[in-house]
PDB file of C-alpha atoms and ligand atoms in Angstrom:
ATOM      1  CA  MET D   1      -0.100   0.008  -0.011  1.00 94.00           C
ATOM      2  CA  ASP D   2       1.501   3.651  -0.936  1.00 97.00           C
ATOM      3  CA  ALA D   3       1.842   6.453   1.768  1.00 98.00           C
ATOM      4  CA  ILE D   4      -0.992   8.461   1.573  1.00 98.00           C
ATOM      5  CA  THR D   5      -3.358   5.532   1.390  1.00 98.00           C
ATOM      6  CA  LEU D   6      -2.284   4.131   4.639  1.00 98.00           C
ATOM      7  CA  LEU D   7      -2.456   7.177   6.249  1.00 98.00           C
ATOM      8  CA  LYS D   8      -5.655   8.455   4.658  1.00 98.00           C
ATOM      9  CA  ASN D   9      -6.692   4.997   5.841  1.00 98.00           C
ATOM     10  CA  ASP D  10      -5.512   5.378   9.543  1.00 98.00           C
ATOM     11  CA  HIS D  11      -7.357   8.690   9.097  1.00 98.00           C
ATOM     12  CA  ALA D  12     -10.304   7.265   8.884  1.00 98.00           C
ATOM     13  CA  GLU D  13     -10.313   5.117  11.144  1.00 98.00           C
ATOM     14  CA  VAL D  14      -9.406   7.754  13.811  1.00 98.00           C
ATOM     15  CA  ARG D  15     -12.493   9.913  12.806  1.00 98.00           C
ATOM     16  CA  THR D  16     -15.201   6.774  13.186  1.00 98.00           C
ATOM     17  CA  LEU D  17     -13.752   6.619  17.007  1.00 98.00           C
ATOM     18  CA  LEU D  18     -13.663   9.610  17.743  1.00 98.00           C
ATOM     19  CA  GLY D  19     -17.000  10.130  15.970  1.00 97.00           C
ATOM     20  CA  ASP D  20     -18.072   7.279  18.371  1.00 97.00           C
ATOM     21  CA  LEU D  21     -16.800   8.576  21.406  1.00 97.00           C
ATOM     22  CA  GLU D  22     -18.312  11.325  20.938  1.00 95.00           C
ATOM     23  CA  ALA D  23     -21.874  10.125  20.051  1.00 95.00           C
ATOM     24  CA  THR D  24     -21.510   8.252  24.287  1.00 95.00           C
ATOM     25  CA  THR D  25     -23.077   9.958  27.097  1.00 92.00           C
ATOM     26  CA  SER D  26     -21.883   9.738  30.417  1.00 90.00           C
ATOM     27  CA  ARG D  27     -23.652   6.701  31.818  1.00 92.00           C
ATOM     28  CA  ALA D  28     -21.631   4.843  28.987  1.00 93.00           C
ATOM     29  CA  VAL D  29     -18.408   4.659  31.375  1.00 94.00           C
ATOM     30  CA  LYS D  30     -17.042   1.615  29.966  1.00 96.00           C
ATOM     31  CA  LYS D  31     -17.490   2.031  25.820  1.00 96.00           C
ATOM     32  CA  ARG D  32     -15.428   5.371  26.344  1.00 97.00           C
ATOM     33  CA  SER D  33     -12.906   3.780  28.393  1.00 96.00           C
ATOM     34  CA  GLU D  34     -12.516   1.272  25.184  1.00 97.00           C
ATOM     35  CA  LEU D  35     -12.864   4.043  22.957  1.00 98.00           C
ATOM     36  CA  VAL D  36     -10.284   6.033  24.413  1.00 97.00           C
ATOM     37  CA  VAL D  37      -7.622   3.456  24.664  1.00 96.00           C
ATOM     38  CA  LYS D  38      -8.067   2.621  21.330  1.00 97.00           C
ATOM     39  CA  ILE D  39      -7.942   6.164  20.231  1.00 98.00           C
ATOM     40  CA  ASP D  40      -4.640   6.659  22.139  1.00 97.00           C
ATOM     41  CA  ALA D  41      -2.976   3.772  20.684  1.00 97.00           C
ATOM     42  CA  LEU D  42      -3.827   4.346  17.023  1.00 97.00           C
ATOM     43  CA  LEU D  43      -3.015   8.416  17.343  1.00 97.00           C
ATOM     44  CA  LYS D  44       0.363   7.710  18.793  1.00 97.00           C
ATOM     45  CA  ALA D  45       1.135   4.980  16.378  1.00 98.00           C
ATOM     46  CA  HIS D  46      -0.138   7.269  13.247  1.00 98.00           C
ATOM     47  CA  THR D  47       1.951  10.768  14.835  1.00 98.00           C
ATOM     48  CA  THR D  48       4.833   8.616  15.391  1.00 98.00           C
ATOM     49  CA  ILE D  49       5.087   6.659  12.160  1.00 98.00           C
ATOM     50  CA  GLU D  50       4.573  10.120  10.336  1.00 98.00           C
ATOM     51  CA  GLU D  51       6.811  11.837  12.449  1.00 98.00           C
ATOM     52  CA  GLU D  52       9.707   9.101  12.014  1.00 98.00           C
ATOM     53  CA  ILE D  53       8.915   8.051   8.467  1.00 98.00           C
ATOM     54  CA  PHE D  54       7.123  10.193   6.366  1.00 98.00           C
ATOM     55  CA  TYR D  55       7.190  13.944   7.705  1.00 98.00           C
ATOM     56  CA  PRO D  56      11.488  14.067   6.662  1.00 98.00           C
ATOM     57  CA  ALA D  57      10.998  11.712   3.455  1.00 98.00           C
ATOM     58  CA  PHE D  58       8.457  15.020   2.880  1.00 98.00           C
ATOM     59  CA  LYS D  59      10.628  18.055   3.913  1.00 97.00           C
ATOM     60  CA  ALA D  60      13.816  16.076   2.745  1.00 97.00           C
ATOM     61  CA  ALA D  61      11.999  16.569  -1.039  1.00 97.00           C
ATOM     62  CA  GLY D  62      10.089  19.770  -0.389  1.00 96.00           C
ATOM     63  CA  GLU D  63      11.065  23.597  -0.834  1.00 93.00           C
ATOM     64  CA  LYS D  64      11.935  26.021   1.680  1.00 87.00           C
ATOM     65  CA  GLY D  65       8.884  28.487   2.073  1.00 94.00           C
ATOM     66  CA  ASP D  66       5.802  26.776   1.956  1.00 95.00           C
ATOM     67  CA  ASP D  67       6.390  22.850   2.375  1.00 96.00           C
ATOM     68  CA  ASP D  68       8.579  23.758   5.772  1.00 96.00           C
ATOM     69  CA  LYS D  69       5.889  26.054   6.837  1.00 96.00           C
ATOM     70  CA  MET D  70       3.570  22.907   6.436  1.00 96.00           C
ATOM     71  CA  TYR D  71       6.162  20.433   8.138  1.00 97.00           C
ATOM     72  CA  PHE D  72       6.774  22.477  10.624  1.00 97.00           C
ATOM     73  CA  GLU D  73       2.591  23.229  11.416  1.00 97.00           C
ATOM     74  CA  ALA D  74       1.946  19.718  11.214  1.00 98.00           C
ATOM     75  CA  LEU D  75       4.424  18.813  14.073  1.00 98.00           C
ATOM     76  CA  GLU D  76       3.073  21.472  16.244  1.00 97.00           C
ATOM     77  CA  GLU D  77      -0.359  20.183  15.603  1.00 97.00           C
ATOM     78  CA  HIS D  78       1.050  16.690  16.658  1.00 98.00           C
ATOM     79  CA  ARG D  79       2.652  17.917  20.227  1.00 97.00           C
ATOM     80  CA  ALA D  80      -0.781  20.054  20.775  1.00 96.00           C
ATOM     81  CA  ALA D  81      -2.786  16.756  20.253  1.00 96.00           C
ATOM     82  CA  GLY D  82      -0.136  14.647  21.740  1.00 95.00           C
ATOM     83  CA  GLU D  83       1.135  16.267  24.833  1.00 96.00           C
ATOM     84  CA  LEU D  84      -1.307  18.630  25.892  1.00 95.00           C
ATOM     85  CA  VAL D  85      -4.996  17.152  24.551  1.00 95.00           C
ATOM     86  CA  LEU D  86      -4.519  13.353  24.505  1.00 96.00           C
ATOM     87  CA  PRO D  87      -2.947  13.709  27.693  1.00 96.00           C
ATOM     88  CA  ASP D  88      -5.429  15.542  29.970  1.00 95.00           C
ATOM     89  CA  LEU D  89      -7.984  13.541  27.898  1.00 96.00           C
ATOM     90  CA  LEU D  90      -6.905  10.293  29.425  1.00 96.00           C
ATOM     91  CA  ALA D  91      -6.589  11.582  33.004  1.00 96.00           C
ATOM     92  CA  THR D  92     -10.381  12.887  32.734  1.00 97.00           C
ATOM     93  CA  ASP D  93     -12.671  10.577  34.436  1.00 96.00           C
ATOM     94  CA  VAL D  94     -15.173   9.080  31.673  1.00 95.00           C
ATOM     95  CA  GLY D  95     -18.183   9.806  33.695  1.00 93.00           C
ATOM     96  CA  SER D  96     -17.637  13.491  34.171  1.00 92.00           C
ATOM     97  CA  GLU D  97     -18.893  16.652  32.965  1.00 85.00           C
ATOM     98  CA  GLN D  98     -15.493  17.735  31.510  1.00 92.00           C
ATOM     99  CA  PHE D  99     -14.816  14.650  29.391  1.00 96.00           C
ATOM    100  CA  SER D 100     -17.287  15.708  26.816  1.00 94.00           C
ATOM    101  CA  GLY D 101     -16.158  18.950  26.251  1.00 94.00           C
ATOM    102  CA  ARG D 102     -12.384  17.418  26.328  1.00 95.00           C
ATOM    103  CA  ALA D 103     -13.254  14.832  23.401  1.00 96.00           C
ATOM    104  CA  LYS D 104     -14.864  17.299  21.153  1.00 96.00           C
ATOM    105  CA  VAL D 105     -11.814  19.500  21.512  1.00 96.00           C
ATOM    106  CA  LEU D 106      -9.292  16.273  20.357  1.00 97.00           C
ATOM    107  CA  LYS D 107     -11.777  15.509  17.922  1.00 97.00           C
ATOM    108  CA  GLU D 108     -11.810  19.225  16.208  1.00 97.00           C
ATOM    109  CA  LEU D 109      -7.900  19.248  16.266  1.00 97.00           C
ATOM    110  CA  ILE D 110      -7.864  16.346  14.459  1.00 98.00           C
ATOM    111  CA  GLU D 111     -10.133  16.532  11.782  1.00 97.00           C
ATOM    112  CA  HIS D 112      -8.417  20.258  11.657  1.00 97.00           C
ATOM    113  CA  HIS D 113      -5.080  18.348  11.074  1.00 98.00           C
ATOM    114  CA  ALA D 114      -5.973  15.425   9.186  1.00 98.00           C
ATOM    115  CA  GLY D 115      -7.854  17.681   7.081  1.00 98.00           C
ATOM    116  CA  GLU D 116      -4.998  19.670   6.210  1.00 97.00           C
ATOM    117  CA  GLU D 117      -2.517  17.019   5.561  1.00 98.00           C
ATOM    118  CA  GLU D 118      -5.168  15.734   3.080  1.00 98.00           C
ATOM    119  CA  LYS D 119      -6.147  18.692   1.253  1.00 98.00           C
ATOM    120  CA  GLU D 120      -2.018  20.199   1.410  1.00 97.00           C
ATOM    121  CA  MET D 121       0.358  17.684   2.365  1.00 98.00           C
ATOM    122  CA  PHE D 122      -0.766  14.744   0.404  1.00 98.00           C
ATOM    123  CA  PRO D 123      -1.291  16.479  -2.789  1.00 98.00           C
ATOM    124  CA  ARG D 124       1.794  18.247  -2.284  1.00 97.00           C
ATOM    125  CA  ALA D 125       3.841  14.691  -1.280  1.00 98.00           C
ATOM    126  CA  LYS D 126       2.311  13.102  -4.366  1.00 97.00           C
ATOM    127  CA  LYS D 127       4.144  15.868  -6.788  1.00 97.00           C
ATOM    128  CA  LEU D 128       7.376  15.565  -5.233  1.00 97.00           C
ATOM    129  CA  LEU D 129       7.978  12.065  -4.228  1.00 98.00           C
ATOM    130  CA  SER D 130       7.588   9.137  -6.710  1.00 97.00           C
ATOM    131  CA  ARG D 131       5.275   6.288  -7.505  1.00 97.00           C
ATOM    132  CA  GLU D 132       8.266   4.188  -5.638  1.00 98.00           C
ATOM    133  CA  ASP D 133       9.066   6.484  -2.983  1.00 98.00           C
ATOM    134  CA  LEU D 134       5.420   6.627  -2.262  1.00 98.00           C
ATOM    135  CA  ASN D 135       5.078   2.619  -2.232  1.00 98.00           C
ATOM    136  CA  SER D 136       8.480   2.144   0.160  1.00 98.00           C
ATOM    137  CA  LEU D 137       7.595   4.507   2.490  1.00 98.00           C
ATOM    138  CA  GLY D 138       4.227   2.610   2.403  1.00 98.00           C
ATOM    139  CA  GLU D 139       6.053  -0.397   3.652  1.00 98.00           C
ATOM    140  CA  GLN D 140       7.866   1.717   6.487  1.00 98.00           C
ATOM    141  CA  LEU D 141       5.060   2.812   7.632  1.00 98.00           C
ATOM    142  CA  GLU D 142       3.277  -0.030   7.997  1.00 98.00           C
ATOM    143  CA  ALA D 143       6.092  -2.333   8.925  1.00 98.00           C
ATOM    144  CA  ARG D 144       6.424   0.508  11.879  1.00 98.00           C
ATOM    145  CA  LYS D 145       2.970   0.931  12.698  1.00 98.00           C
ATOM    146  CA  GLN D 146       2.745  -3.090  13.158  1.00 97.00           C
ATOM    147  CA  GLU D 147       5.705  -2.956  15.735  1.00 97.00           C
ATOM    148  CA  LEU D 148       4.244  -0.023  17.865  1.00 97.00           C
ATOM    149  CA  LEU D 149       0.522  -1.477  17.976  1.00 95.00           C
ATOM    150  CA  ALA D 150       2.021  -4.786  18.790  1.00 92.00           C
TER     151      ALA D 150
HETATM  152 FE1  LIG X 201      -0.695  14.267  11.427  1.00 59.34          FE
HETATM  153 FE1  LIG X 202      -1.707  11.588   9.799  1.00 59.34          FE
END
């Protein structure tokens, strides 16, 4: 599978999980806990493979200016999600009033970020990288993802 398809599939899976989470109420304690664990694992694996493999390849192939900007903005969004919003959500009682609001903030952040990747970074990556590059990156992403999720 090529890199872009793999990353887009991850986005679709995370969007579904975040949608399911948003649809729960504070009484669905077990369901919420299960979803949060899944979202945490998938988001961490996804952002890690992007940061270790895909983003560096994008940055290396890209040009100074807009491509660099896109790269640094994406990294900051990972940092906001991974170091602030997600840890906050994980530390929040699933039966509490705060939980829904924090889950919503994470969902909005991820939707914004994944949307920008799909509309800006990935189309640009398709121009900068060859089909062979994208296929070989896809293999590396998949292997590392399996390792992280194991
Ligand atoms: Fe990302
Ligand atoms: Fe992504």
